[in-house]
PDB file of C-alpha atoms and ligand atoms in Angstrom:
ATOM      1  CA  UNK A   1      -0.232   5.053 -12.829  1.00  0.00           C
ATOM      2  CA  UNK A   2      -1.434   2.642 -10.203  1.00  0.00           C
ATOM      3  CA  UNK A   3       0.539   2.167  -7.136  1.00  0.00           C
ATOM      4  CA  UNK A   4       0.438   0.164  -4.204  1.00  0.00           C
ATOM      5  CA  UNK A   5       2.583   0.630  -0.755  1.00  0.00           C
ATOM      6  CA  UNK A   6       3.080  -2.074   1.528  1.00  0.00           C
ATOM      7  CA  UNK A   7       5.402  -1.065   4.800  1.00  0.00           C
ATOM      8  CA  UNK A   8       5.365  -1.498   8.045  1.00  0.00           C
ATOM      9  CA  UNK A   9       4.368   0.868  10.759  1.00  0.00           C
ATOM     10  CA  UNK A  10       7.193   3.587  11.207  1.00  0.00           C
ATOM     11  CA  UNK A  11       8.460   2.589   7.567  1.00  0.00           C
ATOM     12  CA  UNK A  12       7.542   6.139   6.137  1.00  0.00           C
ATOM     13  CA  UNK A  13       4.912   5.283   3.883  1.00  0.00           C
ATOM     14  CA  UNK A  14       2.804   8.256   4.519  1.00  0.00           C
ATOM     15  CA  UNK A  15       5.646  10.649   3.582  1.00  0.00           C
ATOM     16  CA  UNK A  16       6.920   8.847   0.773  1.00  0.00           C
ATOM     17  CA  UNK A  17       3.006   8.167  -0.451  1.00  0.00           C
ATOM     18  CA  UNK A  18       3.311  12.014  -1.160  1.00  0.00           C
ATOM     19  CA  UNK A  19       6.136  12.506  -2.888  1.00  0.00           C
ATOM     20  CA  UNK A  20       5.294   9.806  -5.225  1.00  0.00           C
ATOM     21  CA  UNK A  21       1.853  10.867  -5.911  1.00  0.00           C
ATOM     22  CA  UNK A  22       2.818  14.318  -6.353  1.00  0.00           C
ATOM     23  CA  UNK A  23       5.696  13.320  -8.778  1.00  0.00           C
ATOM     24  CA  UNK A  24       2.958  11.024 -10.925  1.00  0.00           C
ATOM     25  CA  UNK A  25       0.344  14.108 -10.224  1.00  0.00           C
ATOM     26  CA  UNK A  26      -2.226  11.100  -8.814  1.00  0.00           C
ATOM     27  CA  UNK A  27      -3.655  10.883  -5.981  1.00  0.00           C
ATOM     28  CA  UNK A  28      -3.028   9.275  -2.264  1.00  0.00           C
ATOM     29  CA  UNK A  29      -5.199   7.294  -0.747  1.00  0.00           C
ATOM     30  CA  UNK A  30      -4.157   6.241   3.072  1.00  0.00           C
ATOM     31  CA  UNK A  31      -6.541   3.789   4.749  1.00  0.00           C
ATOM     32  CA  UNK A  32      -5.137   4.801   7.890  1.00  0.00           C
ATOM     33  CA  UNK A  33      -6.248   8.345   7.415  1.00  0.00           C
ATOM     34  CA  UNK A  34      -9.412   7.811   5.607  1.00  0.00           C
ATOM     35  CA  UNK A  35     -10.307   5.497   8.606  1.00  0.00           C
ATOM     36  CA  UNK A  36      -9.260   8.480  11.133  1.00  0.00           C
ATOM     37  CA  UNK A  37     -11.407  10.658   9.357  1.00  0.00           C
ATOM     38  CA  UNK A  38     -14.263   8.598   9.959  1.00  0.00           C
ATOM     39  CA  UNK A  39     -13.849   7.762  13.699  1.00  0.00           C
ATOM     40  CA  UNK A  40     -13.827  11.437  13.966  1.00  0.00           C
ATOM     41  CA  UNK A  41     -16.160  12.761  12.213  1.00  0.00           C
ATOM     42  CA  UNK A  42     -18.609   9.959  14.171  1.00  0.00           C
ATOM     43  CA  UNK A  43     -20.032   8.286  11.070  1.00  0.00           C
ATOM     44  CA  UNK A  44     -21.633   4.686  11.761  1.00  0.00           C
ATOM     45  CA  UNK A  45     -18.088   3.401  10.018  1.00  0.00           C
ATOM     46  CA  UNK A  46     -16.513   5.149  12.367  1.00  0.00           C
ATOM     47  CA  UNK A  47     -18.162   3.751  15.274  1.00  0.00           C
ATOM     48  CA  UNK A  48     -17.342   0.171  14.215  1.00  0.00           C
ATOM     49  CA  UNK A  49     -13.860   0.764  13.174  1.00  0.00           C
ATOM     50  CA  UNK A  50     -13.051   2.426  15.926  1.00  0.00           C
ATOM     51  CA  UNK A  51     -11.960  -0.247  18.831  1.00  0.00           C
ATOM     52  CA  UNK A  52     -10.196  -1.947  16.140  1.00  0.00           C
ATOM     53  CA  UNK A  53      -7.899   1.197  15.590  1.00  0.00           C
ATOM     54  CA  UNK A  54      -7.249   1.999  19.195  1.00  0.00           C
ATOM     55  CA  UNK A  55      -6.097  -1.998  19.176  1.00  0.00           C
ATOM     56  CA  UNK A  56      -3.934  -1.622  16.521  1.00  0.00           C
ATOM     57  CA  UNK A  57      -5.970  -4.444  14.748  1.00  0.00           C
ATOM     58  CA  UNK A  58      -6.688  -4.796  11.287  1.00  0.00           C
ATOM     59  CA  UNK A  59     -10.334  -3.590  10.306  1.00  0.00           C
ATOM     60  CA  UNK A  60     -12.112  -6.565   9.229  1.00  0.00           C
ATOM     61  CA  UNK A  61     -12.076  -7.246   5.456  1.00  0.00           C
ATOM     62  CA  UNK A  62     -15.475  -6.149   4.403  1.00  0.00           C
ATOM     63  CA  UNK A  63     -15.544  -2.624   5.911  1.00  0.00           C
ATOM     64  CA  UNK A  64     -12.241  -1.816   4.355  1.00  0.00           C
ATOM     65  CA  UNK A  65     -13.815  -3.397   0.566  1.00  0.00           C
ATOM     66  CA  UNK A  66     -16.306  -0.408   0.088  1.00  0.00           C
ATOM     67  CA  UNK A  67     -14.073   2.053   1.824  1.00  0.00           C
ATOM     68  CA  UNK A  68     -11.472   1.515  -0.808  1.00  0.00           C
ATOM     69  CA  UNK A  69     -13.326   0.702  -4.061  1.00  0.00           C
ATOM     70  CA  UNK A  70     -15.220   3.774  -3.430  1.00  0.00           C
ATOM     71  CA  UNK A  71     -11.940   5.956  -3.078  1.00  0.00           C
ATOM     72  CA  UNK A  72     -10.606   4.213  -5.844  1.00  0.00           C
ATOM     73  CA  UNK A  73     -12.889   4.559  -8.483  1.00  0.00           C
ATOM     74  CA  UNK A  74     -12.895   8.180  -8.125  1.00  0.00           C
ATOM     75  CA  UNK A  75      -8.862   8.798  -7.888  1.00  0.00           C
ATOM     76  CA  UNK A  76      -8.774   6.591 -11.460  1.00  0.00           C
ATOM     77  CA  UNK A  77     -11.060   8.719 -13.613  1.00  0.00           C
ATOM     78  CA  UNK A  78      -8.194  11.297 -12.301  1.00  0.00           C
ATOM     79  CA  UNK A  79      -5.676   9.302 -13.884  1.00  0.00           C
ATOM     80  CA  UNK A  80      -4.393   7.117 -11.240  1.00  0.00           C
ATOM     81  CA  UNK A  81      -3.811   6.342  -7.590  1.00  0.00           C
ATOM     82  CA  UNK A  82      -1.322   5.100  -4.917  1.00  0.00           C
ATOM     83  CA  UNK A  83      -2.756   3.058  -2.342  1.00  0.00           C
ATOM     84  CA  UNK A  84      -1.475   3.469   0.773  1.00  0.00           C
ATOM     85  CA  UNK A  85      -2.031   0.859   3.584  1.00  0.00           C
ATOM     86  CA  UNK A  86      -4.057  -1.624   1.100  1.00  0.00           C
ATOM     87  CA  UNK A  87      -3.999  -4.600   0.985  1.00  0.00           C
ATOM     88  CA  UNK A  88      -3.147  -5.999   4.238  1.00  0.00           C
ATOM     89  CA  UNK A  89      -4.347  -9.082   4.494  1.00  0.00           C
ATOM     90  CA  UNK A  90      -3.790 -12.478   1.487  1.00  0.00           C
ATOM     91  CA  UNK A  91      -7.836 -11.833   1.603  1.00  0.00           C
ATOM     92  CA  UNK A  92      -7.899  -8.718   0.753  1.00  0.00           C
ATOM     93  CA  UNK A  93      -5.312  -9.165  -1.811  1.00  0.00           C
ATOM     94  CA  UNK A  94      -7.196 -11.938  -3.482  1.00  0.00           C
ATOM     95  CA  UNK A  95     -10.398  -9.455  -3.710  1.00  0.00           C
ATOM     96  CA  UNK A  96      -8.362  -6.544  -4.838  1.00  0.00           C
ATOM     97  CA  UNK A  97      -6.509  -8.278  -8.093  1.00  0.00           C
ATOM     98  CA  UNK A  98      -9.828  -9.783  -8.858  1.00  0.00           C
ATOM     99  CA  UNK A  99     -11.833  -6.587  -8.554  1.00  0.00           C
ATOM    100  CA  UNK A 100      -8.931  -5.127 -10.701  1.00  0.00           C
ATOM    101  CA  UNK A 101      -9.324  -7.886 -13.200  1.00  0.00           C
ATOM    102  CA  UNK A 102     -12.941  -6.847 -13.415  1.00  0.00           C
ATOM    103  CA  UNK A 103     -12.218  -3.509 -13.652  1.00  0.00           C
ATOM    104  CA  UNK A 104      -9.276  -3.952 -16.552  1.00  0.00           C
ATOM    105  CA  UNK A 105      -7.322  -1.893 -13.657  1.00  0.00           C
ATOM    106  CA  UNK A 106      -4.096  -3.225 -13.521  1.00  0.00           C
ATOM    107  CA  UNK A 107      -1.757  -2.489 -11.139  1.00  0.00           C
ATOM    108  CA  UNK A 108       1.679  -1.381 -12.352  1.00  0.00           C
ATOM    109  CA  UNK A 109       3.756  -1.867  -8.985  1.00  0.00           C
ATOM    110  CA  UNK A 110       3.880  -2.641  -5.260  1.00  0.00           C
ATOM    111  CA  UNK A 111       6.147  -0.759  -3.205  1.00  0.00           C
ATOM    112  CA  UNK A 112       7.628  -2.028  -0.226  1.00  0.00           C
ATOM    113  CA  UNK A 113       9.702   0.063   1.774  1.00  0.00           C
ATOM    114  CA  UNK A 114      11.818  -2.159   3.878  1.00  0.00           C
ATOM    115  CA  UNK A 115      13.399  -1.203   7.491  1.00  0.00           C
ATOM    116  CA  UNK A 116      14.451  -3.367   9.967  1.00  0.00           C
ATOM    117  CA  UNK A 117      12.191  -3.952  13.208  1.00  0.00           C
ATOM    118  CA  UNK A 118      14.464  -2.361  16.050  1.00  0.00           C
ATOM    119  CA  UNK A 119      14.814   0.846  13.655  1.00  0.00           C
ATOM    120  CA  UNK A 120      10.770   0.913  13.405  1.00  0.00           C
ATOM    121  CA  UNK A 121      10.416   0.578  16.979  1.00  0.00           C
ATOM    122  CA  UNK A 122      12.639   3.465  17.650  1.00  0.00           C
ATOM    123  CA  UNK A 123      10.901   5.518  15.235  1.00  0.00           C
ATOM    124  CA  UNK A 124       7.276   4.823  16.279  1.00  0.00           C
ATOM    125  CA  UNK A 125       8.293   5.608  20.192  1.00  0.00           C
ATOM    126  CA  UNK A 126      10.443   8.355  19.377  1.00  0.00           C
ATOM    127  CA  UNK A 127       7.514  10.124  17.946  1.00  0.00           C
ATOM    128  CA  UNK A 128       4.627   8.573  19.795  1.00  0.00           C
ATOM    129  CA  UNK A 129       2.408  11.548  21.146  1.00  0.00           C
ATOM    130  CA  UNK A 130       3.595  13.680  18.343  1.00  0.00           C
ATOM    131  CA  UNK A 131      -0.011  13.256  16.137  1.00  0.00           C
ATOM    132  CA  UNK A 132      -2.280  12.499  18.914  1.00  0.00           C
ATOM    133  CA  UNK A 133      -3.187   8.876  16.995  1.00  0.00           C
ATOM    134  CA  UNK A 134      -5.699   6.201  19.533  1.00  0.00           C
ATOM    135  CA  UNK A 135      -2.832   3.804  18.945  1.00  0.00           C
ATOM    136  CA  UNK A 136       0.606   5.214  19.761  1.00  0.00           C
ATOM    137  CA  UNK A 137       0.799   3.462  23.293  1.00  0.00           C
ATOM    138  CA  UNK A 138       3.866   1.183  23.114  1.00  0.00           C
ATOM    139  CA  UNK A 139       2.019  -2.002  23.570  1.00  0.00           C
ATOM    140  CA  UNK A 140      -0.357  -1.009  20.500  1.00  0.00           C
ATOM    141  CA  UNK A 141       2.902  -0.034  18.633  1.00  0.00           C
ATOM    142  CA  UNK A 142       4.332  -3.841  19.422  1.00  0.00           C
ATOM    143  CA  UNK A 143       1.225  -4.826  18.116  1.00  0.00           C
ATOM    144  CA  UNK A 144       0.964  -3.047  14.858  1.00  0.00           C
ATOM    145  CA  UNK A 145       4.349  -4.031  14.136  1.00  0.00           C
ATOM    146  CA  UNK A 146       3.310  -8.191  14.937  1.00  0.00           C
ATOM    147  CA  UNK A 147       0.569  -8.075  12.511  1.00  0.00           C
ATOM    148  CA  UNK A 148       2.642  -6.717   9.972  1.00  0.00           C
ATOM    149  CA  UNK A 149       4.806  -9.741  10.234  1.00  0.00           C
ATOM    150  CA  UNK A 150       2.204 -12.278  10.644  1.00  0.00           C
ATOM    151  CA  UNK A 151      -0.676 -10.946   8.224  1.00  0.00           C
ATOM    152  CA  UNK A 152       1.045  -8.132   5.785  1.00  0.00           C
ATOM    153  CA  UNK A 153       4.104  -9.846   5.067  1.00  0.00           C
ATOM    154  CA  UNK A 154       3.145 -12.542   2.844  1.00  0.00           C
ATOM    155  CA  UNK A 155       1.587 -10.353   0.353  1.00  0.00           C
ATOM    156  CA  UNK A 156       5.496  -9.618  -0.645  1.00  0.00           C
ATOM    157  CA  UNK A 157       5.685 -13.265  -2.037  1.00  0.00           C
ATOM    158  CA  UNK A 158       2.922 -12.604  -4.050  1.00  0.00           C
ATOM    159  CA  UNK A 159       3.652  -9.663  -5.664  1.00  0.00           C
ATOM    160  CA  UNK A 160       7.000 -10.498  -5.970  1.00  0.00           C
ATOM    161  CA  UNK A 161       5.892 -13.879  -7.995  1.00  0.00           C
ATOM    162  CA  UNK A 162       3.890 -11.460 -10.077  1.00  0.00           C
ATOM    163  CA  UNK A 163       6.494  -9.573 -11.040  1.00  0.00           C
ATOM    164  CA  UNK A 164       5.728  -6.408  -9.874  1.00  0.00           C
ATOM    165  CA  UNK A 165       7.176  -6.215  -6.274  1.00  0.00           C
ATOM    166  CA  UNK A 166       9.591  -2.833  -6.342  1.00  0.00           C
ATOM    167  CA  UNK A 167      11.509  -3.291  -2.965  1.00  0.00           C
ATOM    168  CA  UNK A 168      13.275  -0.281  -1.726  1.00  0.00           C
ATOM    169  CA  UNK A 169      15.560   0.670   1.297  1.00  0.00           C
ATOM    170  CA  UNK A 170      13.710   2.371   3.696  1.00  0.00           C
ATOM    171  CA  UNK A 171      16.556   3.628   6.314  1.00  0.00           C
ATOM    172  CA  UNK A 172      17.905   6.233   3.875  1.00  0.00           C
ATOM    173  CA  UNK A 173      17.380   9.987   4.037  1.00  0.00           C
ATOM    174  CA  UNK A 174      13.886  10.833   2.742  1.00  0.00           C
ATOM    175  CA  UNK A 175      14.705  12.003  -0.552  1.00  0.00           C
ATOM    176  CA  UNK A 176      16.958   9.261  -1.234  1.00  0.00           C
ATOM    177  CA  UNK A 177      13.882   6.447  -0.475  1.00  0.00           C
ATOM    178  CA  UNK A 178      11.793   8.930  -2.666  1.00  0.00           C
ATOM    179  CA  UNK A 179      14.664   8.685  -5.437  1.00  0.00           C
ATOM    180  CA  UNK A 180      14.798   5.272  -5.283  1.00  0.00           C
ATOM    181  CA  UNK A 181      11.557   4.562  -5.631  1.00  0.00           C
ATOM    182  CA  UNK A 182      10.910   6.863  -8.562  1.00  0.00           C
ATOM    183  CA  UNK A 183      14.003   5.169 -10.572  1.00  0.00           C
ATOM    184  CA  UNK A 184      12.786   1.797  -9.902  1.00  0.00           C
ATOM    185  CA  UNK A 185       9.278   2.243 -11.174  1.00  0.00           C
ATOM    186  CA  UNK A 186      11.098   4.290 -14.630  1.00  0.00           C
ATOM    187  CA  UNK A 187      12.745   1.768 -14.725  1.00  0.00           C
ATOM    188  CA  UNK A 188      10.169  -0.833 -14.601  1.00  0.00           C
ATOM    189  CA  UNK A 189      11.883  -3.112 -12.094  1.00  0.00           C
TER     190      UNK A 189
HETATM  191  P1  ADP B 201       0.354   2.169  10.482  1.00  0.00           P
HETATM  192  O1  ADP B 201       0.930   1.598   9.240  1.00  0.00           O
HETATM  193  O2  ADP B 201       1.280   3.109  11.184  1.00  0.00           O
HETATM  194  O3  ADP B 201      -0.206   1.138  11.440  1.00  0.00           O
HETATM  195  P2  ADP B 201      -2.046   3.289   9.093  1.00  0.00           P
HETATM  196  O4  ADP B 201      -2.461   4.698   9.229  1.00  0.00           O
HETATM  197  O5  ADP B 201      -1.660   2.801   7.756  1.00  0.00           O
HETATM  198  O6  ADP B 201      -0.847   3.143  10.135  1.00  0.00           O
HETATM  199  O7  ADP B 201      -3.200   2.327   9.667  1.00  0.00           O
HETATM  200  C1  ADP B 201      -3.775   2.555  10.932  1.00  0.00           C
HETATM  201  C2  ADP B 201      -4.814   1.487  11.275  1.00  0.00           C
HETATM  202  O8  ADP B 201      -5.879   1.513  10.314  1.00  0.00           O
HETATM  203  C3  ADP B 201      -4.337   0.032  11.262  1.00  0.00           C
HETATM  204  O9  ADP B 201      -3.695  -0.339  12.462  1.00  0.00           O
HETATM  205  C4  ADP B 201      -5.666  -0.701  11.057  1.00  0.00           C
HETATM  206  O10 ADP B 201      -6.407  -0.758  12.268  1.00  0.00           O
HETATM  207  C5  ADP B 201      -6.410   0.207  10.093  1.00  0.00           C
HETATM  208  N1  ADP B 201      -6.207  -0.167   8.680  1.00  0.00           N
HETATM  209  C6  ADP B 201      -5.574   0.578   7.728  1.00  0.00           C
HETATM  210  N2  ADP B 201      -5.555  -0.059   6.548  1.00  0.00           N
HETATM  211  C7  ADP B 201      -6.180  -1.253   6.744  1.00  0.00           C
HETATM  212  C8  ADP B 201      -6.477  -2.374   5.917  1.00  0.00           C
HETATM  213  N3  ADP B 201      -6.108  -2.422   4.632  1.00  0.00           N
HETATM  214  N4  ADP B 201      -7.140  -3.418   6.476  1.00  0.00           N
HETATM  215  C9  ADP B 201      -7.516  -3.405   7.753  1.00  0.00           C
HETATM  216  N5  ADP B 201      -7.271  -2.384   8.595  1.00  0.00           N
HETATM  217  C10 ADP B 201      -6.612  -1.315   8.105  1.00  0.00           C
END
């Protein structure tokens, strides 16, 4: 099984990342956290990524490339993956169906958990502070949520032309996203 999740900040994705993984038995990989985990552990990744995190702007394109094919690779010989937080950009998009292509890696669905923008907002302030993140400020949190909209958004079209876009109502309870979710892929839609 190869998975990817596409949501917006606040949507629930890491949360619902695990309960699908765990019901597949594959493994998550979050850019978000994998990028945490290098800012803090001081690594020369971690030094460049860092100011883009604490802006809440999008890592540029080739730093996230070998950060994910590396992470990927290994979670496949496991038996799958679901990638959480990438693609974000048409770019990396592009790069990642023709790396797949490449790789005869196919990609069995995109999951996009939707919730409404005032909802997110609430959520991301309500909790802001809560995991100590660079870029819980409310400004940074406006932010996030822009780029989703401008950048991350069109990447729905295009999954959705290719068939494979699974989109699911993110302002249910937890378990009923993570039901949803798990009937739509068995069910191939
Ligand atoms: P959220 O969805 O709440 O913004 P994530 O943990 O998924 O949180 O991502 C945190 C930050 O990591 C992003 O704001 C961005 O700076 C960086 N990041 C994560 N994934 C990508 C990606 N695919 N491309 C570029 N930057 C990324």
């Amino acid at each position: 099984m190869r998975l990817l999740l596409i949501a917006p900040p606040g949507a629930g994705k890491g949360t619902q990342a695990k309960a699908v993984s765990a019901h597949y038995g594959i493994d998550t990989i979050s850019t978000g956290e994998l990028l945490r985990r290098e800012v803090a552990a001081g690594t020369r990744l971690g030094l460049s990524v860092r100011e883009y995190l604490d802006r809440g702007d999008l890592v540029p394109d080739p730093l996230m490339r070998d950060l994910v094919t590396a992470a990927v690779q290994e979670a496949d010989r496991r038996g799958g993956f679901l990638l959480d937080g990438y693609p974000r950009t048409l770019a990396q998009a592009e790069e990642g169906r023709r790396w797949a292509r490449e790789q005869a890696m196919p990609v069995d669905a995109a999951i996009y958990l939707e919730v409404s923008p005032p909802e997110l907002l609430r959520r991301l302030l309500g909790r802001s502070g809560a995991e100590g993140r660079s870029d819980d400020r409310e400004a940074t949190i406006r932010h996030r949520l822009e780029v989703f909209e401008t950048t991350t958004r069109p990447l729905l079209d295009l999954y959705r032309e290719l068939g494979i876009l699974l989109t699911v109502d993110g302002e249910q309870s937890v378990e009923a996203v993570t039901a949803d979710i798990l009937a739509g892929l068995s069910s191939g839609s």
